[in-house]
């Protein structure tokens, strides 16, 4: 299954998405690759922006 963050990002670059969520491009890349996960505050924001739940988006 494709990482939902990749799907959420769509045609935008990792750098663009990172800027929106005030992280580095490397941090966004690590999230997409499953190396790390966002903190709870950012998880809530991403899930809200994606129109889904935190559980669906990250677990």
PDB file of C-alpha atoms in Angstrom:
ATOM      1  CA  UNK A   1       0.000   0.000   0.000  1.00  0.00           C
ATOM      2  CA  UNK A   2       1.298   3.420  -0.934  1.00  0.00           C
ATOM      3  CA  UNK A   3       2.070   5.762   1.949  1.00  0.00           C
ATOM      4  CA  UNK A   4      -0.924   8.060   2.468  1.00  0.00           C
ATOM      5  CA  UNK A   5       1.377  11.051   2.868  1.00  0.00           C
ATOM      6  CA  UNK A   6       2.588  10.497  -0.703  1.00  0.00           C
ATOM      7  CA  UNK A   7      -1.014  10.386  -1.894  1.00  0.00           C
ATOM      8  CA  UNK A   8      -1.898  13.458   0.186  1.00  0.00           C
ATOM      9  CA  UNK A   9       1.099  15.332  -1.281  1.00  0.00           C
ATOM     10  CA  UNK A  10      -0.172  14.685  -4.805  1.00  0.00           C
ATOM     11  CA  UNK A  11       1.736  16.706  -7.388  1.00  0.00           C
ATOM     12  CA  UNK A  12       3.354  18.969  -4.812  1.00  0.00           C
ATOM     13  CA  UNK A  13       7.025  18.591  -3.952  1.00  0.00           C
ATOM     14  CA  UNK A  14       8.237  17.385  -0.587  1.00  0.00           C
ATOM     15  CA  UNK A  15       9.845  20.796  -0.147  1.00  0.00           C
ATOM     16  CA  UNK A  16       6.492  22.526  -0.686  1.00  0.00           C
ATOM     17  CA  UNK A  17       4.683  20.285   1.801  1.00  0.00           C
ATOM     18  CA  UNK A  18       7.492  20.647   4.320  1.00  0.00           C
ATOM     19  CA  UNK A  19       7.181  24.429   4.142  1.00  0.00           C
ATOM     20  CA  UNK A  20       3.440  24.255   4.825  1.00  0.00           C
ATOM     21  CA  UNK A  21       3.997  22.183   7.966  1.00  0.00           C
ATOM     22  CA  UNK A  22       7.128  24.091   9.055  1.00  0.00           C
ATOM     23  CA  UNK A  23       9.557  21.184   8.788  1.00  0.00           C
ATOM     24  CA  UNK A  24      12.511  20.417   6.532  1.00  0.00           C
ATOM     25  CA  UNK A  25      12.225  18.510   3.279  1.00  0.00           C
ATOM     26  CA  UNK A  26      14.271  15.737   4.893  1.00  0.00           C
ATOM     27  CA  UNK A  27      11.765  15.471   7.737  1.00  0.00           C
ATOM     28  CA  UNK A  28       8.876  15.189   5.261  1.00  0.00           C
ATOM     29  CA  UNK A  29      10.827  12.547   3.334  1.00  0.00           C
ATOM     30  CA  UNK A  30      11.422  10.572   6.542  1.00  0.00           C
ATOM     31  CA  UNK A  31       7.681  10.632   7.245  1.00  0.00           C
ATOM     32  CA  UNK A  32       6.873   9.385   3.745  1.00  0.00           C
ATOM     33  CA  UNK A  33       9.480   6.621   4.019  1.00  0.00           C
ATOM     34  CA  UNK A  34       8.239   5.546   7.443  1.00  0.00           C
ATOM     35  CA  UNK A  35      11.501   6.339   9.190  1.00  0.00           C
ATOM     36  CA  UNK A  36       9.786   8.754  11.577  1.00  0.00           C
ATOM     37  CA  UNK A  37       6.296  10.091  12.228  1.00  0.00           C
ATOM     38  CA  UNK A  38       5.120  13.647  12.821  1.00  0.00           C
ATOM     39  CA  UNK A  39       4.402  14.804  16.342  1.00  0.00           C
ATOM     40  CA  UNK A  40       0.789  14.682  17.507  1.00  0.00           C
ATOM     41  CA  UNK A  41       0.091  18.341  16.704  1.00  0.00           C
ATOM     42  CA  UNK A  42       1.261  17.942  13.113  1.00  0.00           C
ATOM     43  CA  UNK A  43      -0.554  14.610  12.751  1.00  0.00           C
ATOM     44  CA  UNK A  44      -3.798  16.342  13.727  1.00  0.00           C
ATOM     45  CA  UNK A  45      -3.187  19.171  11.249  1.00  0.00           C
ATOM     46  CA  UNK A  46      -2.324  16.835   8.361  1.00  0.00           C
ATOM     47  CA  UNK A  47      -5.326  14.591   9.056  1.00  0.00           C
ATOM     48  CA  UNK A  48      -7.630  17.615   9.244  1.00  0.00           C
ATOM     49  CA  UNK A  49      -6.202  19.025   5.999  1.00  0.00           C
ATOM     50  CA  UNK A  50      -6.584  15.616   4.338  1.00  0.00           C
ATOM     51  CA  UNK A  51     -10.164  15.303   5.565  1.00  0.00           C
ATOM     52  CA  UNK A  52      -9.548  12.061   7.418  1.00  0.00           C
ATOM     53  CA  UNK A  53      -8.696  10.753  10.869  1.00  0.00           C
ATOM     54  CA  UNK A  54      -5.256  10.495  12.435  1.00  0.00           C
ATOM     55  CA  UNK A  55      -5.750   6.737  12.722  1.00  0.00           C
ATOM     56  CA  UNK A  56      -6.496   6.355   9.015  1.00  0.00           C
ATOM     57  CA  UNK A  57      -3.659   8.609   7.953  1.00  0.00           C
ATOM     58  CA  UNK A  58      -0.878   7.266  10.160  1.00  0.00           C
ATOM     59  CA  UNK A  59      -1.740   3.755  11.400  1.00  0.00           C
TER      60      UNK A  59
END
